[in-house]
Amino acid sequence: MATLIDGKAIAAKVRAGVRDGVLALVGSERGGGEPPGLAVVLVGVDPASQIYVRNKGKAAAEVGIKVFDHTLPETTTQAELMALVGRLNEDPRVDGILVQMPLPAHLDAKRVMRAINPWKDVDGFHPQNMGLLALGDPRFVACTPAGVMVLLEEVGCKLAGADAVVIGRSTTVGRPMALLLTAADATVTLCHSKTRDLAAVVGRADIVVAAIGRAELVKGAWIKPGAVVIDVGMNRPAAGAAGGKLCGDVEFAEAEKRASAITPVPGGVGPMTIALLLQNTLTSARRRSDRTR
């Protein structure tokens, strides 16, 4: 039976470290007494986005990060949103800018993300930051894959030489995840919807990171005995499928019998994403402090 990887407990440790770092920064001459600042932009009334934004703001406030909330109506134009991002780029109080996705359909999310100052891109999605990660010289790393790396470290997973499979090639999780594992000397296979015989590929893996967004796509029987399984997925299937309850991309009950360690859904990767967002914001504030000494 697999060890459950407690993302809530590990995230709490990360947040405690951030809180200590904020106190040290604010109390130092170098910090000038200014806490890190995180600007959070929400456009529209998507219920899930509202919950995410509220949780991020609460977590930031708890560690001493000052939150600047910008809630915009659904009718916000591209020009209005771009103008706000421009002002936040220039605001010395703001160390990190987070524009909550998804945006309403009439807005161009790529244009918005590329307009954010890459030194304030605490989500790690700007092309410049993605490029630096690919070059092995990261400035900011996307929060979810960065959180996964912390989980793997916490459970003592040996990455060097390990066969790792990442399922899902999104720019927010799958691709940066593959780059991080490669940098840690794992041998990485990046899978997607066109991968042939996914079961066989997964069956060879010492580490499986599932991030494709399809409920229980990865069957427990595919998991190599002793593998470490990180389930990034968070799906709410229709009533009748998986009992209609929130579930991941991995068939948890069966995978738990074969894996050595596995993340639950919820309570696994999710808490780490917010924790690493806070850590990135603190990192940005420290850099700002260094530049203004």
PDB file of C-alpha atoms in Angstrom:
ATOM      1  CA  MET A   1       0.000   0.000   0.000  1.00  0.00           C
ATOM      2  CA  ALA A   2       1.361   3.389  -0.993  1.00  0.00           C
ATOM      3  CA  THR A   3       2.388   6.145   1.379  1.00  0.00           C
ATOM      4  CA  LEU A   4       0.041   9.110   0.992  1.00  0.00           C
ATOM      5  CA  ILE A   5       1.916  12.300   0.148  1.00  0.00           C
ATOM      6  CA  ASP A   6       0.370  14.968   2.356  1.00  0.00           C
ATOM      7  CA  GLY A   7       0.431  18.086   0.204  1.00  0.00           C
ATOM      8  CA  LYS A   8      -1.353  20.118   2.870  1.00  0.00           C
ATOM      9  CA  ALA A   9       1.330  19.445   5.471  1.00  0.00           C
ATOM     10  CA  ILE A  10       4.208  20.033   3.055  1.00  0.00           C
ATOM     11  CA  ALA A  11       2.608  23.236   1.766  1.00  0.00           C
ATOM     12  CA  ALA A  12       2.257  24.431   5.358  1.00  0.00           C
ATOM     13  CA  LYS A  13       6.024  23.995   5.796  1.00  0.00           C
ATOM     14  CA  VAL A  14       6.674  26.021   2.646  1.00  0.00           C
ATOM     15  CA  ARG A  15       4.294  28.771   3.781  1.00  0.00           C
ATOM     16  CA  ALA A  16       5.987  28.881   7.191  1.00  0.00           C
ATOM     17  CA  GLY A  17       9.318  29.389   5.446  1.00  0.00           C
ATOM     18  CA  VAL A  18       7.824  32.190   3.366  1.00  0.00           C
ATOM     19  CA  ARG A  19       6.391  33.831   6.476  1.00  0.00           C
ATOM     20  CA  ASP A  20       9.844  33.757   8.119  1.00  0.00           C
ATOM     21  CA  GLY A  21      11.368  35.173   4.941  1.00  0.00           C
ATOM     22  CA  VAL A  22       8.853  38.023   4.823  1.00  0.00           C
ATOM     23  CA  LEU A  23       9.556  38.901   8.466  1.00  0.00           C
ATOM     24  CA  ALA A  24      13.287  38.919   7.774  1.00  0.00           C
ATOM     25  CA  LEU A  25      12.856  41.084   4.687  1.00  0.00           C
ATOM     26  CA  VAL A  26      10.570  43.610   6.359  1.00  0.00           C
ATOM     27  CA  GLY A  27      12.791  43.785   9.423  1.00  0.00           C
ATOM     28  CA  SER A  28      16.021  44.302   7.517  1.00  0.00           C
ATOM     29  CA  GLU A  29      17.551  47.604   6.451  1.00  0.00           C
ATOM     30  CA  ARG A  30      17.701  46.193   2.953  1.00  0.00           C
ATOM     31  CA  GLY A  31      13.962  45.572   2.900  1.00  0.00           C
ATOM     32  CA  GLY A  32      13.141  49.121   3.901  1.00  0.00           C
ATOM     33  CA  GLY A  33      10.130  47.922   5.850  1.00  0.00           C
ATOM     34  CA  GLU A  34       8.062  47.205   2.735  1.00  0.00           C
ATOM     35  CA  PRO A  35       6.368  43.782   2.620  1.00  0.00           C
ATOM     36  CA  PRO A  36       6.197  41.855  -0.646  1.00  0.00           C
ATOM     37  CA  GLY A  37       3.251  42.919  -2.774  1.00  0.00           C
ATOM     38  CA  LEU A  38       1.084  40.630  -4.906  1.00  0.00           C
ATOM     39  CA  ALA A  39      -1.421  42.074  -7.380  1.00  0.00           C
ATOM     40  CA  VAL A  40      -4.265  39.678  -8.168  1.00  0.00           C
ATOM     41  CA  VAL A  41      -6.448  40.457 -11.190  1.00  0.00           C
ATOM     42  CA  LEU A  42      -9.830  38.780 -11.636  1.00  0.00           C
ATOM     43  CA  VAL A  43     -11.971  39.490 -14.681  1.00  0.00           C
ATOM     44  CA  GLY A  44     -15.602  38.358 -14.655  1.00  0.00           C
ATOM     45  CA  VAL A  45     -17.616  36.216 -12.278  1.00  0.00           C
ATOM     46  CA  ASP A  46     -16.434  32.647 -12.892  1.00  0.00           C
ATOM     47  CA  PRO A  47     -17.239  30.874  -9.572  1.00  0.00           C
ATOM     48  CA  ALA A  48     -14.149  28.652  -9.561  1.00  0.00           C
ATOM     49  CA  SER A  49     -11.884  31.616 -10.311  1.00  0.00           C
ATOM     50  CA  GLN A  50     -13.450  33.586  -7.486  1.00  0.00           C
ATOM     51  CA  ILE A  51     -12.684  30.748  -5.070  1.00  0.00           C
ATOM     52  CA  TYR A  52      -9.096  30.438  -6.307  1.00  0.00           C
ATOM     53  CA  VAL A  53      -8.509  34.166  -6.001  1.00  0.00           C
ATOM     54  CA  ARG A  54     -10.006  34.277  -2.504  1.00  0.00           C
ATOM     55  CA  ASN A  55      -7.813  31.352  -1.378  1.00  0.00           C
ATOM     56  CA  LYS A  56      -4.662  32.894  -2.853  1.00  0.00           C
ATOM     57  CA  GLY A  57      -5.372  36.239  -1.242  1.00  0.00           C
ATOM     58  CA  LYS A  58      -6.038  34.668   2.147  1.00  0.00           C
ATOM     59  CA  ALA A  59      -2.852  32.575   1.991  1.00  0.00           C
ATOM     60  CA  ALA A  60      -0.781  35.608   0.980  1.00  0.00           C
ATOM     61  CA  ALA A  61      -2.146  37.734   3.816  1.00  0.00           C
ATOM     62  CA  GLU A  62      -1.405  34.976   6.342  1.00  0.00           C
ATOM     63  CA  VAL A  63       2.323  35.042   5.492  1.00  0.00           C
ATOM     64  CA  GLY A  64       2.568  38.841   5.494  1.00  0.00           C
ATOM     65  CA  ILE A  65       2.353  39.502   1.759  1.00  0.00           C
ATOM     66  CA  LYS A  66       0.328  42.602   0.894  1.00  0.00           C
ATOM     67  CA  VAL A  67      -2.415  41.799  -1.622  1.00  0.00           C
ATOM     68  CA  PHE A  68      -3.685  44.286  -4.188  1.00  0.00           C
ATOM     69  CA  ASP A  69      -7.015  42.979  -5.474  1.00  0.00           C
ATOM     70  CA  HIS A  70      -8.289  44.149  -8.854  1.00  0.00           C
ATOM     71  CA  THR A  71     -11.735  42.768  -9.670  1.00  0.00           C
ATOM     72  CA  LEU A  72     -12.914  43.787 -13.136  1.00  0.00           C
ATOM     73  CA  PRO A  73     -16.298  43.312 -14.819  1.00  0.00           C
ATOM     74  CA  GLU A  74     -16.946  40.717 -17.518  1.00  0.00           C
ATOM     75  CA  THR A  75     -17.220  43.587 -20.038  1.00  0.00           C
ATOM     76  CA  THR A  76     -13.614  44.714 -19.495  1.00  0.00           C
ATOM     77  CA  THR A  77     -11.930  45.385 -22.847  1.00  0.00           C
ATOM     78  CA  GLN A  78      -8.515  44.179 -23.944  1.00  0.00           C
ATOM     79  CA  ALA A  79      -7.221  47.741 -23.844  1.00  0.00           C
ATOM     80  CA  GLU A  80      -8.479  48.275 -20.289  1.00  0.00           C
ATOM     81  CA  LEU A  81      -6.894  45.062 -19.046  1.00  0.00           C
ATOM     82  CA  MET A  82      -3.601  45.804 -20.789  1.00  0.00           C
ATOM     83  CA  ALA A  83      -3.581  49.292 -19.266  1.00  0.00           C
ATOM     84  CA  LEU A  84      -4.029  47.828 -15.781  1.00  0.00           C
ATOM     85  CA  VAL A  85      -1.162  45.385 -16.332  1.00  0.00           C
ATOM     86  CA  GLY A  86       0.982  48.294 -17.491  1.00  0.00           C
ATOM     87  CA  ARG A  87       0.254  50.240 -14.304  1.00  0.00           C
ATOM     88  CA  LEU A  88       1.043  47.222 -12.141  1.00  0.00           C
ATOM     89  CA  ASN A  89       4.320  46.741 -13.999  1.00  0.00           C
ATOM     90  CA  GLU A  90       5.331  50.260 -12.968  1.00  0.00           C
ATOM     91  CA  ASP A  91       4.024  50.119  -9.388  1.00  0.00           C
ATOM     92  CA  PRO A  92       7.030  49.751  -7.026  1.00  0.00           C
ATOM     93  CA  ARG A  93       4.792  48.226  -4.332  1.00  0.00           C
ATOM     94  CA  VAL A  94       3.948  45.256  -6.581  1.00  0.00           C
ATOM     95  CA  ASP A  95       6.476  42.415  -6.709  1.00  0.00           C
ATOM     96  CA  GLY A  96       4.206  39.836  -8.334  1.00  0.00           C
ATOM     97  CA  ILE A  97       1.340  40.017 -10.806  1.00  0.00           C
ATOM     98  CA  LEU A  98      -1.199  37.215 -11.091  1.00  0.00           C
ATOM     99  CA  VAL A  99      -3.935  37.402 -13.727  1.00  0.00           C
ATOM    100  CA  GLN A 100      -6.434  34.656 -12.896  1.00  0.00           C
ATOM    101  CA  MET A 101      -7.227  32.308 -15.772  1.00  0.00           C
ATOM    102  CA  PRO A 102      -9.382  31.613 -17.632  1.00  0.00           C
ATOM    103  CA  LEU A 103     -10.225  35.064 -18.935  1.00  0.00           C
ATOM    104  CA  PRO A 104     -13.550  35.800 -20.635  1.00  0.00           C
ATOM    105  CA  ALA A 105     -13.575  34.534 -24.236  1.00  0.00           C
ATOM    106  CA  HIS A 106     -13.275  37.976 -25.826  1.00  0.00           C
ATOM    107  CA  LEU A 107      -9.894  38.629 -24.169  1.00  0.00           C
ATOM    108  CA  ASP A 108      -6.547  37.434 -25.540  1.00  0.00           C
ATOM    109  CA  ALA A 109      -4.843  35.674 -22.633  1.00  0.00           C
ATOM    110  CA  LYS A 110      -1.513  35.297 -24.452  1.00  0.00           C
ATOM    111  CA  ARG A 111      -1.258  39.041 -25.034  1.00  0.00           C
ATOM    112  CA  VAL A 112      -1.988  39.679 -21.382  1.00  0.00           C
ATOM    113  CA  MET A 113       0.581  37.180 -20.095  1.00  0.00           C
ATOM    114  CA  ARG A 114       3.264  38.522 -22.422  1.00  0.00           C
ATOM    115  CA  ALA A 115       2.550  42.079 -21.264  1.00  0.00           C
ATOM    116  CA  ILE A 116       3.435  41.267 -17.646  1.00  0.00           C
ATOM    117  CA  ASN A 117       6.911  42.375 -16.620  1.00  0.00           C
ATOM    118  CA  PRO A 118       8.860  39.075 -16.588  1.00  0.00           C
ATOM    119  CA  TRP A 119      10.508  40.166 -13.309  1.00  0.00           C
ATOM    120  CA  LYS A 120       7.008  40.235 -11.750  1.00  0.00           C
ATOM    121  CA  ASP A 121       5.725  37.084 -13.477  1.00  0.00           C
ATOM    122  CA  VAL A 122       5.351  34.980 -10.326  1.00  0.00           C
ATOM    123  CA  ASP A 123       3.197  32.491 -12.262  1.00  0.00           C
ATOM    124  CA  GLY A 124       6.247  31.692 -14.414  1.00  0.00           C
ATOM    125  CA  PHE A 125       4.270  31.767 -17.676  1.00  0.00           C
ATOM    126  CA  HIS A 126       6.028  34.603 -19.528  1.00  0.00           C
ATOM    127  CA  PRO A 127       7.933  33.374 -22.623  1.00  0.00           C
ATOM    128  CA  GLN A 128      11.144  34.870 -21.230  1.00  0.00           C
ATOM    129  CA  ASN A 129      10.810  32.877 -18.006  1.00  0.00           C
ATOM    130  CA  MET A 130       9.864  29.706 -19.874  1.00  0.00           C
ATOM    131  CA  GLY A 131      12.932  30.203 -22.052  1.00  0.00           C
ATOM    132  CA  LEU A 132      15.220  30.671 -19.076  1.00  0.00           C
ATOM    133  CA  LEU A 133      13.861  27.443 -17.592  1.00  0.00           C
ATOM    134  CA  ALA A 134      14.596  25.622 -20.850  1.00  0.00           C
ATOM    135  CA  LEU A 135      18.148  27.008 -20.753  1.00  0.00           C
ATOM    136  CA  GLY A 136      18.615  25.702 -17.210  1.00  0.00           C
ATOM    137  CA  ASP A 137      18.790  29.188 -15.680  1.00  0.00           C
ATOM    138  CA  PRO A 138      15.290  29.712 -14.237  1.00  0.00           C
ATOM    139  CA  ARG A 139      14.092  33.027 -12.848  1.00  0.00           C
ATOM    140  CA  PHE A 140      10.530  31.984 -11.973  1.00  0.00           C
ATOM    141  CA  VAL A 141       9.161  28.469 -12.425  1.00  0.00           C
ATOM    142  CA  ALA A 142       5.458  27.757 -12.910  1.00  0.00           C
ATOM    143  CA  CYS A 143       4.036  27.097  -9.453  1.00  0.00           C
ATOM    144  CA  THR A 144       2.437  23.681  -9.943  1.00  0.00           C
ATOM    145  CA  PRO A 145       5.487  21.875 -11.406  1.00  0.00           C
ATOM    146  CA  ALA A 146       7.725  23.642  -8.902  1.00  0.00           C
ATOM    147  CA  GLY A 147       5.450  22.332  -6.156  1.00  0.00           C
ATOM    148  CA  VAL A 148       5.662  18.812  -7.564  1.00  0.00           C
ATOM    149  CA  MET A 149       9.445  18.959  -7.309  1.00  0.00           C
ATOM    150  CA  VAL A 150       9.131  19.874  -3.622  1.00  0.00           C
ATOM    151  CA  LEU A 151       6.795  16.916  -3.054  1.00  0.00           C
ATOM    152  CA  LEU A 152       9.231  14.529  -4.724  1.00  0.00           C
ATOM    153  CA  GLU A 153      12.066  15.856  -2.589  1.00  0.00           C
ATOM    154  CA  GLU A 154      10.005  15.553   0.596  1.00  0.00           C
ATOM    155  CA  VAL A 155       9.307  11.842   0.004  1.00  0.00           C
ATOM    156  CA  GLY A 156      12.971  11.170  -0.751  1.00  0.00           C
ATOM    157  CA  CYS A 157      12.402  10.282  -4.382  1.00  0.00           C
ATOM    158  CA  LYS A 158      15.714   9.706  -6.182  1.00  0.00           C
ATOM    159  CA  LEU A 159      15.453  11.527  -9.505  1.00  0.00           C
ATOM    160  CA  ALA A 160      18.913  11.010 -11.000  1.00  0.00           C
ATOM    161  CA  GLY A 161      18.674   8.182 -13.515  1.00  0.00           C
ATOM    162  CA  ALA A 162      14.996   7.529 -12.801  1.00  0.00           C
ATOM    163  CA  ASP A 163      12.539   6.897 -15.639  1.00  0.00           C
ATOM    164  CA  ALA A 164       9.914   9.638 -15.360  1.00  0.00           C
ATOM    165  CA  VAL A 165       6.716   9.940 -17.380  1.00  0.00           C
ATOM    166  CA  VAL A 166       4.816  13.230 -17.588  1.00  0.00           C
ATOM    167  CA  ILE A 167       1.309  12.904 -19.038  1.00  0.00           C
ATOM    168  CA  GLY A 168       0.123  16.198 -20.489  1.00  0.00           C
ATOM    169  CA  ARG A 169       2.101  18.788 -22.448  1.00  0.00           C
ATOM    170  CA  SER A 170       0.515  22.069 -21.353  1.00  0.00           C
ATOM    171  CA  THR A 171       2.756  25.108 -20.989  1.00  0.00           C
ATOM    172  CA  THR A 172       1.479  25.585 -17.439  1.00  0.00           C
ATOM    173  CA  VAL A 173       2.329  22.115 -16.098  1.00  0.00           C
ATOM    174  CA  GLY A 174       3.493  19.385 -18.477  1.00  0.00           C
ATOM    175  CA  ARG A 175       6.289  21.103 -20.381  1.00  0.00           C
ATOM    176  CA  PRO A 176       7.908  22.897 -17.443  1.00  0.00           C
ATOM    177  CA  MET A 177       7.519  19.691 -15.410  1.00  0.00           C
ATOM    178  CA  ALA A 178       9.480  17.756 -18.024  1.00  0.00           C
ATOM    179  CA  LEU A 179      12.197  20.437 -18.034  1.00  0.00           C
ATOM    180  CA  LEU A 180      12.523  20.376 -14.243  1.00  0.00           C
ATOM    181  CA  LEU A 181      12.784  16.592 -14.116  1.00  0.00           C
ATOM    182  CA  THR A 182      15.340  16.630 -16.925  1.00  0.00           C
ATOM    183  CA  ALA A 183      17.405  19.220 -15.051  1.00  0.00           C
ATOM    184  CA  ALA A 184      17.324  16.862 -12.051  1.00  0.00           C
ATOM    185  CA  ASP A 185      18.888  14.119 -14.245  1.00  0.00           C
ATOM    186  CA  ALA A 186      15.771  11.995 -14.683  1.00  0.00           C
ATOM    187  CA  THR A 187      15.139  10.359 -18.056  1.00  0.00           C
ATOM    188  CA  VAL A 188      11.856  11.927 -19.113  1.00  0.00           C
ATOM    189  CA  THR A 189       9.103  10.854 -21.518  1.00  0.00           C
ATOM    190  CA  LEU A 190       6.501  13.546 -22.204  1.00  0.00           C
ATOM    191  CA  CYS A 191       3.197  11.946 -23.184  1.00  0.00           C
ATOM    192  CA  HIS A 192      -0.004  13.408 -24.623  1.00  0.00           C
ATOM    193  CA  SER A 193      -3.236  12.469 -26.366  1.00  0.00           C
ATOM    194  CA  LYS A 194      -1.388  11.106 -29.410  1.00  0.00           C
ATOM    195  CA  THR A 195       1.005   8.870 -27.468  1.00  0.00           C
ATOM    196  CA  ARG A 196       0.819   5.239 -28.614  1.00  0.00           C
ATOM    197  CA  ASP A 197       0.269   2.544 -25.999  1.00  0.00           C
ATOM    198  CA  LEU A 198       0.253   4.898 -23.027  1.00  0.00           C
ATOM    199  CA  ALA A 199      -0.227   1.953 -20.675  1.00  0.00           C
ATOM    200  CA  ALA A 200       3.114   0.456 -21.705  1.00  0.00           C
ATOM    201  CA  VAL A 201       4.929   3.785 -21.371  1.00  0.00           C
ATOM    202  CA  VAL A 202       3.497   4.375 -17.891  1.00  0.00           C
ATOM    203  CA  GLY A 203       4.282   0.789 -16.912  1.00  0.00           C
ATOM    204  CA  ARG A 204       8.027   1.434 -17.291  1.00  0.00           C
ATOM    205  CA  ALA A 205       8.073   4.594 -15.180  1.00  0.00           C
ATOM    206  CA  ASP A 206       9.624   5.018 -11.745  1.00  0.00           C
ATOM    207  CA  ILE A 207       7.859   8.384 -11.476  1.00  0.00           C
ATOM    208  CA  VAL A 208       4.484   9.250 -13.008  1.00  0.00           C
ATOM    209  CA  VAL A 209       3.202  12.833 -13.129  1.00  0.00           C
ATOM    210  CA  ALA A 210      -0.338  12.919 -14.513  1.00  0.00           C
ATOM    211  CA  ALA A 211      -1.502  16.348 -15.690  1.00  0.00           C
ATOM    212  CA  ILE A 212      -3.807  15.810 -18.648  1.00  0.00           C
ATOM    213  CA  GLY A 213      -7.157  16.791 -17.126  1.00  0.00           C
ATOM    214  CA  ARG A 214      -9.130  13.607 -17.811  1.00  0.00           C
ATOM    215  CA  ALA A 215     -10.728  11.797 -14.914  1.00  0.00           C
ATOM    216  CA  GLU A 216      -8.981   8.517 -14.065  1.00  0.00           C
ATOM    217  CA  LEU A 217      -7.358   8.222 -17.489  1.00  0.00           C
ATOM    218  CA  VAL A 218      -4.348   6.500 -15.935  1.00  0.00           C
ATOM    219  CA  LYS A 219      -5.412   3.088 -14.711  1.00  0.00           C
ATOM    220  CA  GLY A 220      -4.022   1.703 -11.494  1.00  0.00           C
ATOM    221  CA  ALA A 221      -2.988  -1.513 -13.221  1.00  0.00           C
ATOM    222  CA  TRP A 222      -0.597   0.487 -15.424  1.00  0.00           C
ATOM    223  CA  ILE A 223       1.510   1.631 -12.467  1.00  0.00           C
ATOM    224  CA  LYS A 224       4.848  -0.076 -12.011  1.00  0.00           C
ATOM    225  CA  PRO A 225       5.111  -1.611  -8.526  1.00  0.00           C
ATOM    226  CA  GLY A 226       7.019   0.800  -6.301  1.00  0.00           C
ATOM    227  CA  ALA A 227       6.562   3.840  -8.554  1.00  0.00           C
ATOM    228  CA  VAL A 228       5.902   7.330  -7.182  1.00  0.00           C
ATOM    229  CA  VAL A 229       2.662   8.802  -8.539  1.00  0.00           C
ATOM    230  CA  ILE A 230       1.916  12.530  -8.585  1.00  0.00           C
ATOM    231  CA  ASP A 231      -1.630  13.313  -9.681  1.00  0.00           C
ATOM    232  CA  VAL A 232      -2.032  16.947 -10.777  1.00  0.00           C
ATOM    233  CA  GLY A 233      -5.523  16.406 -12.181  1.00  0.00           C
ATOM    234  CA  MET A 234      -8.622  17.776 -10.521  1.00  0.00           C
ATOM    235  CA  ASN A 235     -11.806  16.658 -12.233  1.00  0.00           C
ATOM    236  CA  ARG A 236     -15.426  16.616 -11.214  1.00  0.00           C
ATOM    237  CA  PRO A 237     -17.038  13.936 -13.403  1.00  0.00           C
ATOM    238  CA  ALA A 238     -20.732  13.708 -14.100  1.00  0.00           C
ATOM    239  CA  ALA A 239     -22.846  11.978 -11.473  1.00  0.00           C
ATOM    240  CA  GLY A 240     -22.400   8.250 -11.775  1.00  0.00           C
ATOM    241  CA  ALA A 241     -18.769   8.439 -12.926  1.00  0.00           C
ATOM    242  CA  ALA A 242     -16.345   8.013 -10.012  1.00  0.00           C
ATOM    243  CA  GLY A 243     -19.343   8.603  -7.791  1.00  0.00           C
ATOM    244  CA  GLY A 244     -19.564  12.169  -9.054  1.00  0.00           C
ATOM    245  CA  LYS A 245     -16.817  13.139  -6.582  1.00  0.00           C
ATOM    246  CA  LEU A 246     -13.728  15.203  -7.246  1.00  0.00           C
ATOM    247  CA  CYS A 247     -11.025  12.939  -8.640  1.00  0.00           C
ATOM    248  CA  GLY A 248      -7.660  13.084 -10.323  1.00  0.00           C
ATOM    249  CA  ASP A 249      -6.232  11.816 -13.590  1.00  0.00           C
ATOM    250  CA  VAL A 250      -5.169   8.547 -11.932  1.00  0.00           C
ATOM    251  CA  GLU A 251      -7.432   5.694 -10.833  1.00  0.00           C
ATOM    252  CA  PHE A 252      -6.463   6.218  -7.215  1.00  0.00           C
ATOM    253  CA  ALA A 253      -7.815   3.129  -5.432  1.00  0.00           C
ATOM    254  CA  GLU A 254      -5.973   0.685  -7.693  1.00  0.00           C
ATOM    255  CA  ALA A 255      -2.839   2.817  -8.120  1.00  0.00           C
ATOM    256  CA  GLU A 256      -2.486   3.095  -4.347  1.00  0.00           C
ATOM    257  CA  LYS A 257      -2.091  -0.681  -4.145  1.00  0.00           C
ATOM    258  CA  ARG A 258       0.931  -0.650  -6.493  1.00  0.00           C
ATOM    259  CA  ALA A 259       2.722   2.672  -5.936  1.00  0.00           C
ATOM    260  CA  SER A 260       5.247   3.340  -3.180  1.00  0.00           C
ATOM    261  CA  ALA A 261       3.920   6.869  -2.715  1.00  0.00           C
ATOM    262  CA  ILE A 262       0.969   8.741  -4.212  1.00  0.00           C
ATOM    263  CA  THR A 263      -0.762  12.106  -3.915  1.00  0.00           C
ATOM    264  CA  PRO A 264      -4.454  12.180  -3.019  1.00  0.00           C
ATOM    265  CA  VAL A 265      -6.986  14.392  -4.820  1.00  0.00           C
ATOM    266  CA  PRO A 266      -7.740  16.767  -3.255  1.00  0.00           C
ATOM    267  CA  GLY A 267      -5.005  17.487  -0.712  1.00  0.00           C
ATOM    268  CA  GLY A 268      -1.973  16.579  -2.795  1.00  0.00           C
ATOM    269  CA  VAL A 269      -0.632  18.950  -5.444  1.00  0.00           C
ATOM    270  CA  GLY A 270      -3.256  21.694  -5.090  1.00  0.00           C
ATOM    271  CA  PRO A 271      -1.988  23.243  -1.829  1.00  0.00           C
ATOM    272  CA  MET A 272       1.547  23.301  -3.223  1.00  0.00           C
ATOM    273  CA  THR A 273       0.579  25.553  -6.132  1.00  0.00           C
ATOM    274  CA  ILE A 274      -0.464  28.377  -3.816  1.00  0.00           C
ATOM    275  CA  ALA A 275       2.549  27.819  -1.530  1.00  0.00           C
ATOM    276  CA  LEU A 276       4.975  28.157  -4.439  1.00  0.00           C
ATOM    277  CA  LEU A 277       3.158  31.272  -5.686  1.00  0.00           C
ATOM    278  CA  LEU A 278       3.897  32.847  -2.295  1.00  0.00           C
ATOM    279  CA  GLN A 279       7.501  31.680  -2.461  1.00  0.00           C
ATOM    280  CA  ASN A 280       7.914  33.202  -5.924  1.00  0.00           C
ATOM    281  CA  THR A 281       6.480  36.495  -4.665  1.00  0.00           C
ATOM    282  CA  LEU A 282       8.969  36.562  -1.797  1.00  0.00           C
ATOM    283  CA  THR A 283      11.789  35.800  -4.243  1.00  0.00           C
ATOM    284  CA  SER A 284      10.690  38.710  -6.413  1.00  0.00           C
ATOM    285  CA  ALA A 285      10.588  41.042  -3.393  1.00  0.00           C
ATOM    286  CA  ARG A 286      14.108  40.035  -2.421  1.00  0.00           C
ATOM    287  CA  ARG A 287      15.303  40.844  -5.927  1.00  0.00           C
ATOM    288  CA  ARG A 288      13.536  44.209  -5.783  1.00  0.00           C
ATOM    289  CA  SER A 289      15.226  44.882  -2.484  1.00  0.00           C
ATOM    290  CA  ASP A 290      18.640  44.019  -3.946  1.00  0.00           C
ATOM    291  CA  ARG A 291      18.061  46.393  -6.875  1.00  0.00           C
ATOM    292  CA  THR A 292      17.078  49.284  -4.592  1.00  0.00           C
ATOM    293  CA  ARG A 293      19.838  49.035  -2.017  1.00  0.00           C
TER     294      ARG A 293
END
